[in-house]
Coordinates of C-alpha atoms in Angstrom, one line a residue:
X1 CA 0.0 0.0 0.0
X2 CA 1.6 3.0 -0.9
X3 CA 2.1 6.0 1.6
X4 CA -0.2 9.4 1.1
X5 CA 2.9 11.4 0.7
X6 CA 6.5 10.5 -1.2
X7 CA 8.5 12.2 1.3
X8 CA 8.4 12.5 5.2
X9 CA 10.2 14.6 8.0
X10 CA 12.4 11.4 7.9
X11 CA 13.6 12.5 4.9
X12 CA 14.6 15.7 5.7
X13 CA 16.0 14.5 9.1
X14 CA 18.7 12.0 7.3
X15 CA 19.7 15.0 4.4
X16 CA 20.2 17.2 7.5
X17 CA 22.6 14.8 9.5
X18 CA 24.6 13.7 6.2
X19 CA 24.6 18.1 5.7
X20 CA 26.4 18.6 9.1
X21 CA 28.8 15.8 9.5
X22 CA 29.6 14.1 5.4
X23 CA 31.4 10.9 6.2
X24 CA 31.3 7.1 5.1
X25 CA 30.8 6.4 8.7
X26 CA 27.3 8.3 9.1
X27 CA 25.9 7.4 5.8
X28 CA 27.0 3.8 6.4
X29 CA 25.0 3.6 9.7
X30 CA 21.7 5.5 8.1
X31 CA 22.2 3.8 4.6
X32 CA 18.9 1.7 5.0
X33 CA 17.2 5.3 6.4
X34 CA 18.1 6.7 3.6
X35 CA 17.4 4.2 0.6
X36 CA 13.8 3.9 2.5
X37 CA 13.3 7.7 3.0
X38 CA 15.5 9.7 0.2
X39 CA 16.9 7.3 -2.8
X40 CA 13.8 5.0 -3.0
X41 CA 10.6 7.8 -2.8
X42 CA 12.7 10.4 -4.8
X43 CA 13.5 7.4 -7.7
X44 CA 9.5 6.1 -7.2
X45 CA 8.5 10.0 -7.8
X46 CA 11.1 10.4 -10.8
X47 CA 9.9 7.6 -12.8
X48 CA 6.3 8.0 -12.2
X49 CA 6.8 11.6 -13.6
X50 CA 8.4 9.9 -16.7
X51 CA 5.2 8.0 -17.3
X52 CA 3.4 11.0 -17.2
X53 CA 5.1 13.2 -19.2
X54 CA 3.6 14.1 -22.7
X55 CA 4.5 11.5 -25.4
X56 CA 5.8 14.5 -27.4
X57 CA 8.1 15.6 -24.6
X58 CA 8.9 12.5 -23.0
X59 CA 10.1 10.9 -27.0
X60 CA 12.9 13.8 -27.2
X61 CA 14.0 12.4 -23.6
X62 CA 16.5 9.3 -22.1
X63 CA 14.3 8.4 -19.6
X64 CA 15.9 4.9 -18.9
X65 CA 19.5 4.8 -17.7
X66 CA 22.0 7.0 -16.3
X67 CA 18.8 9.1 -14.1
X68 CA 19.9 9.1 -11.1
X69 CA 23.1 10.5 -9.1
X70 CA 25.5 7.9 -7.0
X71 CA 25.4 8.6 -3.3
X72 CA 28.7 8.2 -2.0
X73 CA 32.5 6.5 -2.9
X74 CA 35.6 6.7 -0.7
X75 CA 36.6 10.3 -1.2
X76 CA 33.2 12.1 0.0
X77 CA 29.2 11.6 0.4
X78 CA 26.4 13.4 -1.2
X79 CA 23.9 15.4 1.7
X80 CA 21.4 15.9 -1.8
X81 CA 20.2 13.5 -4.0
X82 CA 19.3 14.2 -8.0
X83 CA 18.1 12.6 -11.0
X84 CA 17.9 14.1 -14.3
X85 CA 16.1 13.6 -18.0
X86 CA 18.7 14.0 -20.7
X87 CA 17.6 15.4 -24.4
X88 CA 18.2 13.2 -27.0
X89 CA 19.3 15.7 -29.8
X90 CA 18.0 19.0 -31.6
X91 CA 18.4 22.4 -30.3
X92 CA 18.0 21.2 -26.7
X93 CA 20.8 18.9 -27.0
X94 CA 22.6 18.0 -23.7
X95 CA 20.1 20.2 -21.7
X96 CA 18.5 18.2 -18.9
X97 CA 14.7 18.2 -16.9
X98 CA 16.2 17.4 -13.8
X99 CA 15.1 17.2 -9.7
X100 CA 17.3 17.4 -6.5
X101 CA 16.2 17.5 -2.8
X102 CA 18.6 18.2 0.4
X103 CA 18.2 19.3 3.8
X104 CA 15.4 22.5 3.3
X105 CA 14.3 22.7 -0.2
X106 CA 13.6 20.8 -3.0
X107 CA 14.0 22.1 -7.1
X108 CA 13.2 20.8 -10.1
X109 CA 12.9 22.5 -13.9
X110 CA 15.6 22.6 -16.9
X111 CA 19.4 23.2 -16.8
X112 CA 22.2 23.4 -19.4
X113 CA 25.2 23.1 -17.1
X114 CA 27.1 19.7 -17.3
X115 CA 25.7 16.8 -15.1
X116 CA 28.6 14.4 -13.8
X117 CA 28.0 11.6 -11.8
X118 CA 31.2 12.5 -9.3
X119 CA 31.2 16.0 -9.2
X120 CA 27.7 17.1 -9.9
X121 CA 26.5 20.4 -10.5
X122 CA 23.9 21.0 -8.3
X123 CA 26.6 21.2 -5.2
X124 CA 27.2 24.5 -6.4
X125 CA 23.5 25.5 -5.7
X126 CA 23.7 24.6 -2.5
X127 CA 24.6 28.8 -1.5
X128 CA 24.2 30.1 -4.6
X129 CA 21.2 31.6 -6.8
X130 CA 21.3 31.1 -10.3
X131 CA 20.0 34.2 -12.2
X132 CA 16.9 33.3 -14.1
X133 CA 17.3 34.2 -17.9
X134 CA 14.9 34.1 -21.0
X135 CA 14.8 31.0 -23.4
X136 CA 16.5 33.3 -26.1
X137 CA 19.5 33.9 -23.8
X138 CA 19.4 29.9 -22.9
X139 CA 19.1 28.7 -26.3
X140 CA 22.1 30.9 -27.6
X141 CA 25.1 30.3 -24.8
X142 CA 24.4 26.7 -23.1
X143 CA 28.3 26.9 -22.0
X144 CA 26.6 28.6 -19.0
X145 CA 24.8 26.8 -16.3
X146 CA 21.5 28.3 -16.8
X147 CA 18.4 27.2 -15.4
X148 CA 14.2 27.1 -15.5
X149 CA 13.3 25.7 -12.1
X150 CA 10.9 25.7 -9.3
X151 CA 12.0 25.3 -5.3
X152 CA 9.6 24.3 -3.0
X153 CA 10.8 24.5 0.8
X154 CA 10.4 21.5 3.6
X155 CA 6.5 22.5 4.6
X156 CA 5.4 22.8 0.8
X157 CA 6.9 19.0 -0.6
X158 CA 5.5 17.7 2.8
X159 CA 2.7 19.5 1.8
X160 CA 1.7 17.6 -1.5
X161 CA -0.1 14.5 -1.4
X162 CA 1.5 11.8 -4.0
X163 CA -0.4 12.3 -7.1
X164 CA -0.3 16.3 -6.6
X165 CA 3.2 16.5 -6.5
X166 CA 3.8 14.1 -9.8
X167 CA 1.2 16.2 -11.4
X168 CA 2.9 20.0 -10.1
X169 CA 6.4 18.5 -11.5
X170 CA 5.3 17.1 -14.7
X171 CA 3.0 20.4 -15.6
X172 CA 6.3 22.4 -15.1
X173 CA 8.5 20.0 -17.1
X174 CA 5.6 20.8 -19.5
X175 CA 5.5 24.2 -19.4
X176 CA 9.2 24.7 -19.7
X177 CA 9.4 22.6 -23.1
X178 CA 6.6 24.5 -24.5
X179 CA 8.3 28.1 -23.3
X180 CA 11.7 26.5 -25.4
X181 CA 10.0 25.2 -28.3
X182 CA 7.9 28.0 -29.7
X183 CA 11.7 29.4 -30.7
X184 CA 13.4 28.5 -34.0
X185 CA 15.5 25.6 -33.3
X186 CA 17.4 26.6 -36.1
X187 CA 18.2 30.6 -35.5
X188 CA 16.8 30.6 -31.9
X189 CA 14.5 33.7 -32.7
X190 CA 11.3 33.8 -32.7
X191 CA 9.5 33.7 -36.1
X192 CA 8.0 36.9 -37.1
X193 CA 5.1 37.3 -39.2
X194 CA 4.0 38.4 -42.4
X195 CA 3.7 41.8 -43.4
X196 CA -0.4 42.3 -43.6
X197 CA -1.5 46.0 -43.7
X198 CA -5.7 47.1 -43.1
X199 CA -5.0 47.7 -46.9
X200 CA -4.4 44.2 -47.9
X201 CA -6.7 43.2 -45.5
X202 CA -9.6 45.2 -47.3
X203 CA -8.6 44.2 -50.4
X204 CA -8.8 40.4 -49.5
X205 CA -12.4 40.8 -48.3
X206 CA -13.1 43.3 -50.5
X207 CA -14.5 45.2 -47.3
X208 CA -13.7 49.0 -46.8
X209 CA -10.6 50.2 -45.2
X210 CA -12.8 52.5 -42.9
X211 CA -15.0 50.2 -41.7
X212 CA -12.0 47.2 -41.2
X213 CA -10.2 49.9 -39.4
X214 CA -13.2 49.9 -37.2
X215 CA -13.5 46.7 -36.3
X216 CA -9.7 46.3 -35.4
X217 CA -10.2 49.7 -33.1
X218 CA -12.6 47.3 -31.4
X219 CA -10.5 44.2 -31.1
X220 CA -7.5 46.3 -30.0
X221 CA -9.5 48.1 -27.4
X222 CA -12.0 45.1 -26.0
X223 CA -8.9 42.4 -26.2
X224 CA -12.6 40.0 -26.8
X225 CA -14.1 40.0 -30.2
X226 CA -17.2 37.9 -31.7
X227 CA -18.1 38.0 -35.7
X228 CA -21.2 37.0 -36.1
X229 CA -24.2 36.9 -38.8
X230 CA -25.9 33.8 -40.9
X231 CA -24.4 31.2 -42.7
X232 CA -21.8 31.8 -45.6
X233 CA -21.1 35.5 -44.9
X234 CA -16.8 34.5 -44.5
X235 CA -17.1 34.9 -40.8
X236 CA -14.1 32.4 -40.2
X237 CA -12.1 33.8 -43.2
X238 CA -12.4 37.7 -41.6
X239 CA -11.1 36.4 -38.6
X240 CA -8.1 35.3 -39.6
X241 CA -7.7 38.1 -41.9
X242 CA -8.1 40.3 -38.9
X243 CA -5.7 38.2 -37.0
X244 CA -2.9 38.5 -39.5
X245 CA -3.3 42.4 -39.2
X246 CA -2.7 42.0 -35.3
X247 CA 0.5 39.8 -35.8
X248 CA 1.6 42.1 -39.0
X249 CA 5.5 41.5 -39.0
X250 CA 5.6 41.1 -35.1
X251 CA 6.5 37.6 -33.3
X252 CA 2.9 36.8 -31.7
X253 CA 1.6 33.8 -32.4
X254 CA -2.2 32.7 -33.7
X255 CA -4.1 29.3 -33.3
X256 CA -7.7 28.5 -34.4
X257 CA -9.7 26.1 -31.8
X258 CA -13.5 24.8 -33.0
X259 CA -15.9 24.8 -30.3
X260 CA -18.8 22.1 -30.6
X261 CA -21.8 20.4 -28.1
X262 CA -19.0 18.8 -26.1
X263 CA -16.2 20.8 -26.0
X264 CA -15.7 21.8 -22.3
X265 CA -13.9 23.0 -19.5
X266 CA -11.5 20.6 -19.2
X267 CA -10.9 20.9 -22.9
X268 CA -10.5 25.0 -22.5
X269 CA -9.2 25.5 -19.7
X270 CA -7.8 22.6 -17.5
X271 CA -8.8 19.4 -16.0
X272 CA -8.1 16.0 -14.9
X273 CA -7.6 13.8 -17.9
X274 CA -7.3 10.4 -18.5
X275 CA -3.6 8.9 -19.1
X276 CA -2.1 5.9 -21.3
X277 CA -1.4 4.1 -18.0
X278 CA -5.1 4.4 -16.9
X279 CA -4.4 6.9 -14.0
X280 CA -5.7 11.1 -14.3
X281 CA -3.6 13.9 -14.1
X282 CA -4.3 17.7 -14.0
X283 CA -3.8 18.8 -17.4
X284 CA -3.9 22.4 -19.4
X285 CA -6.2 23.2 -21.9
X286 CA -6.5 24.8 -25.2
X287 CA -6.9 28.3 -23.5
X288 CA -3.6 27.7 -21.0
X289 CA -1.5 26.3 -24.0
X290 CA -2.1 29.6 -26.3
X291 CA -1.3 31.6 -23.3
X292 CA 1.5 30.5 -22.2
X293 CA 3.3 30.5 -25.3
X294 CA 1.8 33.8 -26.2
X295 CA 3.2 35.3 -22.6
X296 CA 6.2 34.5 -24.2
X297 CA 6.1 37.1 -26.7
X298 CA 6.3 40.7 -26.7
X299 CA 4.2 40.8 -29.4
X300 CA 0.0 40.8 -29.6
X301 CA -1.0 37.0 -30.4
X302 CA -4.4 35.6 -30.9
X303 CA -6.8 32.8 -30.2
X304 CA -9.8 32.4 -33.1
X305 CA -12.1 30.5 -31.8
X306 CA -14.9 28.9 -34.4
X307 CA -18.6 28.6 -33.9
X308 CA -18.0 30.0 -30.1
X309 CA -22.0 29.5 -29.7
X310 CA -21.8 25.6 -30.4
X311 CA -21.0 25.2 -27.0
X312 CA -22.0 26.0 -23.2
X313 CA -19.8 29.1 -23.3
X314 CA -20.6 29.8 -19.7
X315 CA -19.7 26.5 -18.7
X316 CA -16.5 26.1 -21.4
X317 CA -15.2 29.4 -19.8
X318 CA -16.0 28.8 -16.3
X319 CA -13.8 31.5 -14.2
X320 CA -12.2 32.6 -17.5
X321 CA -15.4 35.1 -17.4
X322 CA -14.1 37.1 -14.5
X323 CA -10.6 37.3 -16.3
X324 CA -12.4 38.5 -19.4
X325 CA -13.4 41.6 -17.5
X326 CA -10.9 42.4 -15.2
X327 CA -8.0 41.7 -17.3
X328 CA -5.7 42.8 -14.0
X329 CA -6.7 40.3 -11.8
X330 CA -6.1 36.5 -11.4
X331 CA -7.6 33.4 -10.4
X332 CA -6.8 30.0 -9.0
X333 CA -7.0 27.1 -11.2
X334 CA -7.9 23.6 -9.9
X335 CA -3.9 22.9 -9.6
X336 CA -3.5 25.6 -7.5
X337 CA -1.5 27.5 -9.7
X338 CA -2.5 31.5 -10.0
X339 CA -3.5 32.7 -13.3
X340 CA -4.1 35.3 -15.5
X341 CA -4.4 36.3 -19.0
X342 CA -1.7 38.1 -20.8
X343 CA -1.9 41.4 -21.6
X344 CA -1.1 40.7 -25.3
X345 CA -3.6 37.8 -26.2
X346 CA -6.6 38.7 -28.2
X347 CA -10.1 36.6 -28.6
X348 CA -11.6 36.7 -31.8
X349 CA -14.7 34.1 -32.1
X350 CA -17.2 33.4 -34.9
X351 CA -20.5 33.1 -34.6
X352 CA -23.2 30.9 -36.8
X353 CA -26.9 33.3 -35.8
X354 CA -28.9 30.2 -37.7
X355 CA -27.5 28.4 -34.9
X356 CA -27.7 30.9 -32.0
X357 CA -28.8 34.7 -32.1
X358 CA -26.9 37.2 -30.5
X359 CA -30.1 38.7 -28.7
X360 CA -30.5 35.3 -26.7
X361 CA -27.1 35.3 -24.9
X362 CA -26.0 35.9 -21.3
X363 CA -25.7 39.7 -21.1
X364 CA -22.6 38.3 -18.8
X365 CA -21.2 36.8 -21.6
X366 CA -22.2 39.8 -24.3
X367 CA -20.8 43.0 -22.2
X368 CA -17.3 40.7 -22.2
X369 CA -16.9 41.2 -26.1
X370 CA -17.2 43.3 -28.9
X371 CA -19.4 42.1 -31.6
X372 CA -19.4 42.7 -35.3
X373 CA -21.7 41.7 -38.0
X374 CA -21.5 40.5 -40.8
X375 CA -24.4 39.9 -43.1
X376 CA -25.1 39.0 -46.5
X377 CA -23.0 41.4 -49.0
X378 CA -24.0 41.3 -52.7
X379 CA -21.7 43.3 -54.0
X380 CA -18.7 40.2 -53.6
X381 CA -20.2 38.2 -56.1
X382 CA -20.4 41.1 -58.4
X383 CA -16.4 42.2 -57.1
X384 CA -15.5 38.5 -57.5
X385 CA -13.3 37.1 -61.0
X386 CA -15.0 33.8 -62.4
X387 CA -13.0 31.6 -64.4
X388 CA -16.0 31.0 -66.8
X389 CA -19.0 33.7 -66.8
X390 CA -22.6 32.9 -65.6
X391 CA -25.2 35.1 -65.0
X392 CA -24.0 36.8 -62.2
X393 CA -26.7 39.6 -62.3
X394 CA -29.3 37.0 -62.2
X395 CA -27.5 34.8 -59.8
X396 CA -27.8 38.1 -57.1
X397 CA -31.2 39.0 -57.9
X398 CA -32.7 35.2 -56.9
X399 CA -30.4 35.2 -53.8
X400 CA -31.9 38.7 -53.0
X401 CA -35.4 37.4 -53.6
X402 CA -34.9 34.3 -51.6
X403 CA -33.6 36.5 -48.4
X404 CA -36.0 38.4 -48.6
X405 CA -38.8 35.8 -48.6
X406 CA -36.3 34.2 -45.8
X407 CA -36.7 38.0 -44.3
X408 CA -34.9 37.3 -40.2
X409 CA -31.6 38.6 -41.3
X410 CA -29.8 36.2 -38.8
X411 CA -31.1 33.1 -41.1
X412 CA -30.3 34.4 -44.1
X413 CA -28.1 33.1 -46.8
X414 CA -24.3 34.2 -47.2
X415 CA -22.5 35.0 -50.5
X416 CA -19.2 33.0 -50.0
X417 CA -20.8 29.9 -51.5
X418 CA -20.9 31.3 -54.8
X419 CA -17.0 32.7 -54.4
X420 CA -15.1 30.0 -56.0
X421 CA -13.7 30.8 -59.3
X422 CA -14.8 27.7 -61.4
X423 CA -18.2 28.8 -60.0
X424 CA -20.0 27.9 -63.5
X425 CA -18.7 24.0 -63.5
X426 CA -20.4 23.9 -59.5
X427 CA -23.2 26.2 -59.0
X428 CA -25.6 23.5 -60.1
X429 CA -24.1 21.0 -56.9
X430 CA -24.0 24.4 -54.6
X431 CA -27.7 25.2 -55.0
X432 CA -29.1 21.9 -55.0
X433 CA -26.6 20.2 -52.0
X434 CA -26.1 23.3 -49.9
X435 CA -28.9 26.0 -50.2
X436 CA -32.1 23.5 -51.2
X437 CA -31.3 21.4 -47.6
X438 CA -30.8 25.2 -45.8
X439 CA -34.4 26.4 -46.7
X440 CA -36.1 23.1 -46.8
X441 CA -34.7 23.1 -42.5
X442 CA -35.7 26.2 -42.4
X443 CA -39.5 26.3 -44.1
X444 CA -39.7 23.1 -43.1
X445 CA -43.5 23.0 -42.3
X446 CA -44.1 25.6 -45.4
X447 CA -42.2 23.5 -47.9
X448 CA -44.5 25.4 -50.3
X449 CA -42.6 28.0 -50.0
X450 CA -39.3 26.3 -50.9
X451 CA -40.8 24.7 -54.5
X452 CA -39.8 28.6 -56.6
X453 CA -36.4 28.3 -55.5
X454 CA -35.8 24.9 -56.5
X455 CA -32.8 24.4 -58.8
X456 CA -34.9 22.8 -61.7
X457 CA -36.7 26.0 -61.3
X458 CA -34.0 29.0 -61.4
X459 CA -31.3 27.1 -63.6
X460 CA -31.8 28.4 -66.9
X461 CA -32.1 32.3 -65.5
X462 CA -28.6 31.3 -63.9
X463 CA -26.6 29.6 -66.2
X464 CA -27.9 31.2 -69.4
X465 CA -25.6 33.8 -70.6

């Protein structure tokens, strides 16, 4: 059965007799103390945190042999005890995720300094505090012994129950890889982005400079956008226009996440999920990913996040919607770590109003974003170069007329499925597979209505020249 907690007073008891008096003698008379209080818990912990270590972490590690230090020889005895996870290759190369415990405290997190099994590094930490530096400044001189690490004192590792403590250490091996590996393994810079002016921007969806201008006033100022408006108005494809504008030439970073009916809170933010080995640990979500590789940059980044309104927002966002609005503060997640959301991410989300309208959403939820609309917008198909004509004019005119028979604006029928250039050698497989199931949903018990806008009925207006 094992104990609630890897390590005891015991443990620190034998570290702080080996600390005052390092001879053969004393270590020979507490050797079995100290296999069943330091070597044997710390090596238990070590390897359990192996198990649990991201498959796309732990692959880039030697996780097997040579871990742990040697205790003792003739010339002098250890009053510590350390194991560390060598890097295979790449840009990390010799770097190490290690752990060491002595007397008071107890540290793990990333170093670069040499690890030798007679004359290890971490006696030198013993009085001295290594200056924390930034992964740039890691990456580009690992002749120095620089270091990513936590300490926790005596109280806080007798503090930690078994699985919280595997879970603490292996979310901060975690985090540490994905600080170093959003750099450039090659230049050890980050990447910066293309350069994307309002201008291009407005010419890409053939939307006016003023009023795009607009919209990223609001984005800028609110940090929490929403697009929203019916089906096929290029919600998703404005977004990430908009986004490129944000990162224009700058090192942020952007990710798209789809929300759907069971995306959650786990999923988002963080939660217990379940492991290869069958057991749970605390892991971050989508949301804590982004942002801690985005904290990384001094440079705006930004989350898209399609069909928002597929999911229980309130329930997906959970605490998230305090942070929203006081973008100051901070908040305890369920692993007891403090969070908050950089200053420099950005929210943009899209929103589908066949699915959900705007007007039936949690004021909560609405006075925590901006929201812009996009509607139906005739003049793209008209803007829009077709590698084979059809009758564009006639084309508009029946999507008018059907919108308007349609009339709630927020069910109406977008123009981006009619902008593909070989438009002619489709529109026939468009309107019949895509529009005639849209209104047949949505006049479902006045099919009657439907019957005029059948393809078989509008196809020779369309396709004659």
């Amino acid at each position: 059965m094992p104990t609630k907690h890897y390590f005891t007073h015991d443990t620190f008891t034998l570290l702080r007799i080996l600390h005052k008096e390092k001879s053969v003698d004393v270590y020979l008379a507490n050797s079995d103390a100290f296999c069943g209080s330091v070597q044997d818990p710390f090596q238990d912990v070590f390897q359990e945190v192996a198990q649990k270590l991201p498959r796309s972490l732990k692959k880039l590690l030697i996780t097997e042999k040579d871990v742990f230090c040697r205790t003792h020889d003739a010339q002098h005895i250890l009053d510590f005890y350390w194991g560390a996870f060598t890097f295979r290759s790449g840009a990390f190369s010799g770097a190490k995720l290690f752990m060491w415990i002595n007397h008071h405290m107890l540290q793990f997190g990333l170093c670069s300094g040499p690890v030798h099994k007679d004359k290890p590094w971490l006696q030198t930490q013993n009085n001295i505090s290594i200056p924390k530096v930034s992964a740039d400044e890691w990456l580009q001189d690992k002749r120095n012994n620089m270091e990513f690490s936590t300490t926790l004192t005596k109280d806080e590792v007798l503090s930690f129950k078994r699985e919280q403590f595997v879970a603490f250490v292996v979310s901060t091996f975690e985090k540490i890889y994905t600080r170093l590996s959003i750099f450039d393994e090659t230049t050890h810079t980050p990447r910066k982005n293309i350069h994307y002016p309002i201008k291009k921007c407005a010419a890409d969806t053939h939307i006016s400079y003023k009023k795009i201008s607009m919209w990223l006033r609001a984005i800028r100022h609110k940090k929490h956008a929403i697009i929203y408006g019916p089906p096929g108005t290029g919600k998703t494809y404005l977004a990430e226009r908009l986004a490129q504008v944000i990162l224009n030439e700058k090192t942020g970073i952007s990710t798209t996440v789809q929300f759907h009916s069971s995306y959650s809170y786990e999923d988002f933010i963080q939660g217990l999920r379940p492991q290869e080995d069958g057991s749970y640990r605390i892991t971050n979500g989508t949301f804590l990913r982004f942002c801690e590789q985005a904290k990384q940059q001094d440079a705006p980044s930004v989350l898209i996040i399609d069909e928002i309104n597929r999911a229980a927002i309130d329930r997906v966002f959970g605490e998230l919607m305090y942070l929203l609005e006081y973008r100051d503060r901070s908040i305890t997640l369920l692993s007891g770590e403090t969070f908050s959301i950089p200053p420099q991410v950005h929210i943009i989300g899209t929103m589908n109003t066949a699915d959900k309208s705007i007007a039936i959403l949690d004021y909560a939820l609405r006075r925590r974003f901006a929201f812009i609309p996009l509607y139906p917008d005739y003049s793209l198909i008209q803007k829009f170069s077709y590698d084979k004509k059809c009758n564009i004019k006639a084309l508009t005119s029946t999507l008018q007329s059907l919108n308007n028979e349609i009339s709630d604006q927020n069910f109406q029928i977008g123009t981006s499925f009619f902008l593909t250039a070989d438009l002619a050698d489709h529109i026939e497989n468009i309107w019949r597979f895509q529009i005639e199931p849209y209104i047949e949903e949505y006049f479902f018990n006045e099919l009657h209505r439907v019957e005029r806008y059948r393809w078989n009925k509008i196809c020779k207006k369309i396709t004659q020249i």
